[in-house]
mmCIF file of C-alpha atoms in Angstrom:
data_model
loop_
_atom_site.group_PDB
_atom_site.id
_atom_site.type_symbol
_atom_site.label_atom_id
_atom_site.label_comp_id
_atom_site.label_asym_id
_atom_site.label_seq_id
_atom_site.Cartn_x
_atom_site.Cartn_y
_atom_site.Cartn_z
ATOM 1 C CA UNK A 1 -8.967 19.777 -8.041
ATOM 2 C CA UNK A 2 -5.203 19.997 -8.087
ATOM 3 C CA UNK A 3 -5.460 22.225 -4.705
ATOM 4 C CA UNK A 4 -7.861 19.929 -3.099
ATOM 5 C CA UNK A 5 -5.281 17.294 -3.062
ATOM 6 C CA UNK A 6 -2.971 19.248 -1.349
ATOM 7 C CA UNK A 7 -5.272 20.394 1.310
ATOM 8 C CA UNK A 8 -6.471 17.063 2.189
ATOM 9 C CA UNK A 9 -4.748 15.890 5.200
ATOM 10 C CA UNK A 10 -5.195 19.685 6.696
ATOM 11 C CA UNK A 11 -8.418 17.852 7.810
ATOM 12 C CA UNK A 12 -8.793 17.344 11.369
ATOM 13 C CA UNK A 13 -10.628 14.262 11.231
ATOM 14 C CA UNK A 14 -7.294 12.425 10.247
ATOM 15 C CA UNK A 15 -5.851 13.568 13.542
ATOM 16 C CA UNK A 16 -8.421 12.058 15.125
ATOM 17 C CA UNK A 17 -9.042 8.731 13.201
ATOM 18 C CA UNK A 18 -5.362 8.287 13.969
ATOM 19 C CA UNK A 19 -5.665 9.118 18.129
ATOM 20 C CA UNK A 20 -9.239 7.019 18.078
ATOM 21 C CA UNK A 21 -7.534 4.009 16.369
ATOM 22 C CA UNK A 22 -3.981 3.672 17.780
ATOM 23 C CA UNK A 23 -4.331 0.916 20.190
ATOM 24 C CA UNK A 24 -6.919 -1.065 17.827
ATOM 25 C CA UNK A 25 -3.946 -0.773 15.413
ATOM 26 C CA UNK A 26 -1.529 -2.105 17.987
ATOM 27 C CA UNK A 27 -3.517 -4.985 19.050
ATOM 28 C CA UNK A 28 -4.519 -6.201 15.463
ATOM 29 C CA UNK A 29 -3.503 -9.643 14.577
ATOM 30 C CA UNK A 30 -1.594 -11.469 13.155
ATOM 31 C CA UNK A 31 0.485 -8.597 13.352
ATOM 32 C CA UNK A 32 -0.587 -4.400 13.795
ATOM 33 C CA UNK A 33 -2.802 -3.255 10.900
ATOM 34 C CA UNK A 34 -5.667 -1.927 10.163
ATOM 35 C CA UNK A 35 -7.888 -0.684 7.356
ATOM 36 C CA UNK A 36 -10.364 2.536 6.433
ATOM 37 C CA UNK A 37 -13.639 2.801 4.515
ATOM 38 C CA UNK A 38 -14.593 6.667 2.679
ATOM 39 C CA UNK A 39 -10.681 7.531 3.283
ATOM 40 C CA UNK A 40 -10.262 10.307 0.534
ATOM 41 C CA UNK A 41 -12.077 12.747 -0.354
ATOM 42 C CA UNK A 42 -14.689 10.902 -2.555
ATOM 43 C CA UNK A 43 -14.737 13.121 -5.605
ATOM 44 C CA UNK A 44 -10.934 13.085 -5.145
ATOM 45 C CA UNK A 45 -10.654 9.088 -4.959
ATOM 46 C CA UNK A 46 -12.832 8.813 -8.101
ATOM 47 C CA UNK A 47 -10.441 11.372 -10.386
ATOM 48 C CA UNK A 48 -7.156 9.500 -9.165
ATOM 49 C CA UNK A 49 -9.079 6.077 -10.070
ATOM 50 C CA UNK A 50 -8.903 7.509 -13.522
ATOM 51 C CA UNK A 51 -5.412 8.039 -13.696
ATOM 52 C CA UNK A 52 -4.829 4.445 -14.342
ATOM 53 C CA UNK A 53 -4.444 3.069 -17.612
ATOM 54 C CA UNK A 54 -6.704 0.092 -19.262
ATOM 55 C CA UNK A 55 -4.617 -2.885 -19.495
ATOM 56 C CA UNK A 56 -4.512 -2.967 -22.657
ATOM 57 C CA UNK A 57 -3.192 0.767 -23.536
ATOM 58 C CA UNK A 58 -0.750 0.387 -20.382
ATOM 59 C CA UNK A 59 2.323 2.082 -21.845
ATOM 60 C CA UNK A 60 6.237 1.447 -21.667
ATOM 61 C CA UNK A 61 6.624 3.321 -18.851
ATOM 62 C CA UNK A 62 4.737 0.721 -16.531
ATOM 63 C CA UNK A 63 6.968 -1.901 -15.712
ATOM 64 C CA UNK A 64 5.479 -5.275 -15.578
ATOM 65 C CA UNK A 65 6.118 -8.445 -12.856
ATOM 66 C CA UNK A 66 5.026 -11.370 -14.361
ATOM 67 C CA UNK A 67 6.534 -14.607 -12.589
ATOM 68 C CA UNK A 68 6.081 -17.925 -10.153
ATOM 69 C CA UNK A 69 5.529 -15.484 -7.814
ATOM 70 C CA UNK A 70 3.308 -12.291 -9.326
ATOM 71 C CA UNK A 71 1.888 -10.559 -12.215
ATOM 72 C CA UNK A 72 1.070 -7.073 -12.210
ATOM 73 C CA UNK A 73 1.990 -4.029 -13.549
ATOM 74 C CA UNK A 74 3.726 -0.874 -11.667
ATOM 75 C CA UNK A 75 4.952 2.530 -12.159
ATOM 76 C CA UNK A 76 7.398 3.701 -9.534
ATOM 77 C CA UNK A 77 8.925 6.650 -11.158
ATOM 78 C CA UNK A 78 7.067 10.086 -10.007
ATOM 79 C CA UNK A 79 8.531 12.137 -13.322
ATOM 80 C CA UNK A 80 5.999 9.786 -15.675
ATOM 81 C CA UNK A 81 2.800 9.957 -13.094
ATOM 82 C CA UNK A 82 0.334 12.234 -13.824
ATOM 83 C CA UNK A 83 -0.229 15.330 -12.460
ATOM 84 C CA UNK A 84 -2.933 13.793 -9.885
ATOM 85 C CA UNK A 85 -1.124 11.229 -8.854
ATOM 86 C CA UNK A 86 1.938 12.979 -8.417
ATOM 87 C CA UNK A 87 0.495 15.720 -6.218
ATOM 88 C CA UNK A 88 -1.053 12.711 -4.303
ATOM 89 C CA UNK A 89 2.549 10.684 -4.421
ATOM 90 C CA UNK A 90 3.785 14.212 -2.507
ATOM 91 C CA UNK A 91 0.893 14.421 0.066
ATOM 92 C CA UNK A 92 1.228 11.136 1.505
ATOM 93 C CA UNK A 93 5.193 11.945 1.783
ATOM 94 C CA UNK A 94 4.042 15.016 3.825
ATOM 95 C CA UNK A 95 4.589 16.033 7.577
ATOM 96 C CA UNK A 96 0.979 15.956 8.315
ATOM 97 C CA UNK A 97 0.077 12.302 6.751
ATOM 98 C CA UNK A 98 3.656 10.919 8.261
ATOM 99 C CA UNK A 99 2.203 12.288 11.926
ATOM 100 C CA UNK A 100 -1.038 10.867 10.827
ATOM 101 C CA UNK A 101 1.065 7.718 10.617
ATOM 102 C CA UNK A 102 3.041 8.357 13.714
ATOM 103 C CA UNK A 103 -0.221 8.830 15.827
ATOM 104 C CA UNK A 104 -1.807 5.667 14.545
ATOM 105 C CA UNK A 105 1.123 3.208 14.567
ATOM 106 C CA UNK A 106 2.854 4.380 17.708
ATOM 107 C CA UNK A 107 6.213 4.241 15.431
ATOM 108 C CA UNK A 108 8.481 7.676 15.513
ATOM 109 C CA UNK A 109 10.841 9.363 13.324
ATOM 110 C CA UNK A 110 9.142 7.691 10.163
ATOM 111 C CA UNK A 111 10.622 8.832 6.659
ATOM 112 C CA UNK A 112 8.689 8.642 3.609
ATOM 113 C CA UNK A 113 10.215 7.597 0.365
ATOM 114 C CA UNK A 114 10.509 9.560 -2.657
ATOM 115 C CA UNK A 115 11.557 6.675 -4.532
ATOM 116 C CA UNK A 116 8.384 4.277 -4.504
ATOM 117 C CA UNK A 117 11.065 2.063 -4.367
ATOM 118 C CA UNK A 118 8.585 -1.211 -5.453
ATOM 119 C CA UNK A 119 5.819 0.642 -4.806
ATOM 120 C CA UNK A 120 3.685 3.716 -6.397
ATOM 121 C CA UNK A 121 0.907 3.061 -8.516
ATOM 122 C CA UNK A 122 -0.036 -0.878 -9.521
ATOM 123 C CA UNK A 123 -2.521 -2.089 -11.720
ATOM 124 C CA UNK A 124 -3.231 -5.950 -11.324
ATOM 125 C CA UNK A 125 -5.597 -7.665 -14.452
ATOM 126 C CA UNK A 126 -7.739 -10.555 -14.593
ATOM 127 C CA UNK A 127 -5.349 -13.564 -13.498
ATOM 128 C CA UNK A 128 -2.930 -11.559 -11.684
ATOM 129 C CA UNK A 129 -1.840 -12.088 -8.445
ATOM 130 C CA UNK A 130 0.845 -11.758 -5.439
ATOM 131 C CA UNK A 131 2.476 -14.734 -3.360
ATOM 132 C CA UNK A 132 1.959 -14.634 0.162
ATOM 133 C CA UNK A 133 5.152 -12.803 1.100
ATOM 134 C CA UNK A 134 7.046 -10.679 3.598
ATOM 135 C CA UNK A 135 8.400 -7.590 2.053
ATOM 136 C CA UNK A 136 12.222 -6.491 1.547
ATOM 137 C CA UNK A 137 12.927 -4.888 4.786
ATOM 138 C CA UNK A 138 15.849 -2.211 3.956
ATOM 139 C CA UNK A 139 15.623 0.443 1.956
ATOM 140 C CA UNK A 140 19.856 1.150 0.520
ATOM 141 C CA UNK A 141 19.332 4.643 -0.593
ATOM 142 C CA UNK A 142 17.362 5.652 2.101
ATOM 143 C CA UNK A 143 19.578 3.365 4.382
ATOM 144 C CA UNK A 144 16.785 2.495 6.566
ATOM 145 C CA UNK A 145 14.403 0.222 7.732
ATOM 146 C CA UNK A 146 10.865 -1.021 6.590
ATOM 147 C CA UNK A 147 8.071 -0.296 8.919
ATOM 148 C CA UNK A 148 4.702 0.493 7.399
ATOM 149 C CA UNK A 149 3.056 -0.114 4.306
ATOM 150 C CA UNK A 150 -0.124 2.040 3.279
ATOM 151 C CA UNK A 151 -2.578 0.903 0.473
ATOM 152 C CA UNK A 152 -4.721 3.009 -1.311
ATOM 153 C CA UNK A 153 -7.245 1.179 -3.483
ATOM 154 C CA UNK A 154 -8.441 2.932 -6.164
ATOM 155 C CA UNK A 155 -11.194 0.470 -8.212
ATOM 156 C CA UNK A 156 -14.177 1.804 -8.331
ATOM 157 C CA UNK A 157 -17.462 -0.682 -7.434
ATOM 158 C CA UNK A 158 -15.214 -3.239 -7.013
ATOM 159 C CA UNK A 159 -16.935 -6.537 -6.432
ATOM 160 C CA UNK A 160 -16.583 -8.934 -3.675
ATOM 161 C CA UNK A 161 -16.524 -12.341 -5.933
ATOM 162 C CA UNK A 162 -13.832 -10.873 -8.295
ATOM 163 C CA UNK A 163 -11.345 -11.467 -5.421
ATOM 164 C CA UNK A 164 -8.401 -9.752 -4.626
ATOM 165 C CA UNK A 165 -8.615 -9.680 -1.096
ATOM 166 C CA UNK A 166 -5.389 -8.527 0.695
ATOM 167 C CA UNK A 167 -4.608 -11.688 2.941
ATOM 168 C CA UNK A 168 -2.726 -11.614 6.226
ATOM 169 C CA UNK A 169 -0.756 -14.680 7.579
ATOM 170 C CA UNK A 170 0.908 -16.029 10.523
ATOM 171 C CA UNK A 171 4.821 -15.500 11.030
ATOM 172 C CA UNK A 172 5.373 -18.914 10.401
ATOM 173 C CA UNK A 173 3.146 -18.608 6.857
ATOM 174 C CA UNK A 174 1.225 -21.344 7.528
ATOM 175 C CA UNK A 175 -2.204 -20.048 8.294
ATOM 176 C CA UNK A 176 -4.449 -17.414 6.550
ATOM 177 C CA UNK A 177 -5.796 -15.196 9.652
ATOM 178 C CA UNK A 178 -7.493 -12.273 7.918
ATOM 179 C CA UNK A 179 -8.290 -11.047 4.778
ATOM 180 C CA UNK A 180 -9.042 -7.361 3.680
ATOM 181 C CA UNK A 181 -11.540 -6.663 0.510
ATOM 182 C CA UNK A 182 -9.726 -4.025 -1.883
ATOM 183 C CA UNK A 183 -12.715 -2.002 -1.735
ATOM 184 C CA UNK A 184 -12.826 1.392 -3.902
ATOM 185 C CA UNK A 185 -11.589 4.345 -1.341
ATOM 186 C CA UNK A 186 -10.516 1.797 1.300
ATOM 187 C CA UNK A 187 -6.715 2.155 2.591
ATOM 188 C CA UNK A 188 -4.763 -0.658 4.201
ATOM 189 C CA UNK A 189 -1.866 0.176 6.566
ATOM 190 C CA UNK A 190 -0.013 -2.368 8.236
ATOM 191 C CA UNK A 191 3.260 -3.114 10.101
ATOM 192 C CA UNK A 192 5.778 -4.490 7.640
ATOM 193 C CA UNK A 193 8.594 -6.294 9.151
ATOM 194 C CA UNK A 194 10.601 -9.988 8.217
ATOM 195 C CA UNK A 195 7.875 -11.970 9.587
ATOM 196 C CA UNK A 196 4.790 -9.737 8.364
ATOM 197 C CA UNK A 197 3.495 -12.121 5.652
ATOM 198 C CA UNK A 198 0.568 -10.894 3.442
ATOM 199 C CA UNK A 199 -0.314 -11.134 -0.848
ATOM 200 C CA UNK A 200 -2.996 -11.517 -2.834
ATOM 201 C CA UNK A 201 -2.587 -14.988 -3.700
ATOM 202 C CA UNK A 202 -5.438 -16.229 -5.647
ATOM 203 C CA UNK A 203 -5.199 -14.979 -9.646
ATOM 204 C CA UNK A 204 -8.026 -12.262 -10.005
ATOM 205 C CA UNK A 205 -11.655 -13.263 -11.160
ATOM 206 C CA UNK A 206 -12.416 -9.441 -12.406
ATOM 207 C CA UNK A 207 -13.908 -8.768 -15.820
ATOM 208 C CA UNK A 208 -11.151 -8.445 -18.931
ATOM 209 C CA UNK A 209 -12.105 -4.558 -18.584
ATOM 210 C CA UNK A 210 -11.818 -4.148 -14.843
ATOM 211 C CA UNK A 211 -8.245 -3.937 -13.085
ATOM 212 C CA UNK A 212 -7.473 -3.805 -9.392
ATOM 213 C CA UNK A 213 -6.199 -0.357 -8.993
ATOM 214 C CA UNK A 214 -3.706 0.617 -5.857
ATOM 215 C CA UNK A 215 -1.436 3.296 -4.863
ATOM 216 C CA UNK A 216 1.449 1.393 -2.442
ATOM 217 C CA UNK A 217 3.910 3.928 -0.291
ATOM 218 C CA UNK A 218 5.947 2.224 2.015
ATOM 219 C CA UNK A 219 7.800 3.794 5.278
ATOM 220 C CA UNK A 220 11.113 3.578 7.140
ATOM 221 C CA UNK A 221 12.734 4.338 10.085
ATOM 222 C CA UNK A 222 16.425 4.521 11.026
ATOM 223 C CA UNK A 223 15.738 1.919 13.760
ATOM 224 C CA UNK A 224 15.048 -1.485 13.114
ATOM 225 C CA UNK A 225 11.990 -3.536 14.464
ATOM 226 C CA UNK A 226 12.577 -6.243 16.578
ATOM 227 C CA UNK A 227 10.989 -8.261 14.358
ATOM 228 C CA UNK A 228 12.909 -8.024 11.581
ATOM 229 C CA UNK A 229 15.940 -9.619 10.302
ATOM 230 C CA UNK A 230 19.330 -7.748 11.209
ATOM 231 C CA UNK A 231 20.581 -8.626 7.855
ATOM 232 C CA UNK A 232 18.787 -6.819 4.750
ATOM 233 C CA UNK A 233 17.140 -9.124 2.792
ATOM 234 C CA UNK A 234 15.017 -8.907 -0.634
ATOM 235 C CA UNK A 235 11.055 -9.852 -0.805
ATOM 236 C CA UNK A 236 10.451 -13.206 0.821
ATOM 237 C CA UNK A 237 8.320 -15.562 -0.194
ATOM 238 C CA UNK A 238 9.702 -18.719 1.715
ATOM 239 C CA UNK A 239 10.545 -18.803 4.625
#
């Protein structure tokens, strides 16, 4: 199992989902994204989903948001993953899933993160939620810019009226334009810049026993979008 994760993006399909899809990407509104269906290796998917905790035995190392603005819980340090979600934390920081992301976004030199600096894996419970929001757009250990956001949902026969849906919104943040179903073995990747605004609103209707499982890595570059603020600036969600 543990070797399977490594091997995954040795896969040629990726190459080519990433060729085939690069100007649908680009063209996207309201600003470049795009989403996958059957992304991982099923059996693969379905042992990582297991690598989160229930809510209630979620442990001290999870650190918890719970404000105006979101409630979830997160773990962003690598050294208290386990071992399956480490090795999967390392292959999505690896040369051939960051030219997987190259190919697809058009965007070059990208640099992982090891930190999961506000990312890694998140587990969001019944009544949880995320404002509509544009994410912090400088990274100050990395010293670079923001640029893409992948999401890796992980819930397994997730249903469609427990809600949840990743929502995309105009740069001015007044209008909903598309939302995305966190569907089990679905990834989300979109453009993340000052004006790229996107949450999951609405407070989750899941079952007390379900949670809405995702793995988040975010990417940088050394060169700034247009599109983003020339000033670093935390998570915003007003404008």
């Amino acid at each position: 199992m543990d070797k399977d994760i490594l091997k995954i993006f040795d896969n040629k399909k990726y190459v080519n989902l990433a060729i085939a899809n690069s100007k649908k990407y680009k063209k996207n509104k309201p600003f470049p994204h795009i989403f996958f269906d059957n992304f991982l290796p099923k059996k693969i998917a379905f042992n990582l989903s297991k690598e989160f905790p229930k809510i209630g035995s979620v442990d001290k190392n999870w650190k918890v948001h719970k404000n105006i603005n979101v409630e979830r819980y997160f773990l962003e340090d690598t050294s208290k993953f386990s071992n399956k979600l480490r090795l999967f934390s390392m292959i999505i920081n690896s040369r051939k899933f960051i030219l997987f992301l190259e190919a697809l976004t058009g965007i070059e030199s990208i640099i992982p993160d090891p930190y999961f600096m506000g990312g890694g894996a998140m587990t969001t419970a019944k009544g949880g939620f995320l404002k509509v929001h544009a994410d912090f757009n400088f990274h100050h250990k990395l010293q670079s810019w923001r640029r893409v956001n992948a999401l890796f949902y992980l819930t397994p026969n997730w249903k469609k009226k427990w809600g949840g849906n990743l929502e995309l919104w105009s740069s001015n943040k007044k209008r909903k334009v598309k939302e995305i179903e966190p569907l089990f073995n679905r990834v989300a990747i979109i453009n993340s810049t000052s004006s790229t605004f996107h949450g999951q609103p609405s407070p989750l209707n899941s079952p007390s026993n379900v949670s809405r499982n995702v793995f988040s890595a975010f990417y940088y570059t050394t060169k700034k979008d247009s599109k983003s603020l020339s000033t670093p600036h935390f998570t915003r969600y007003d404008l």
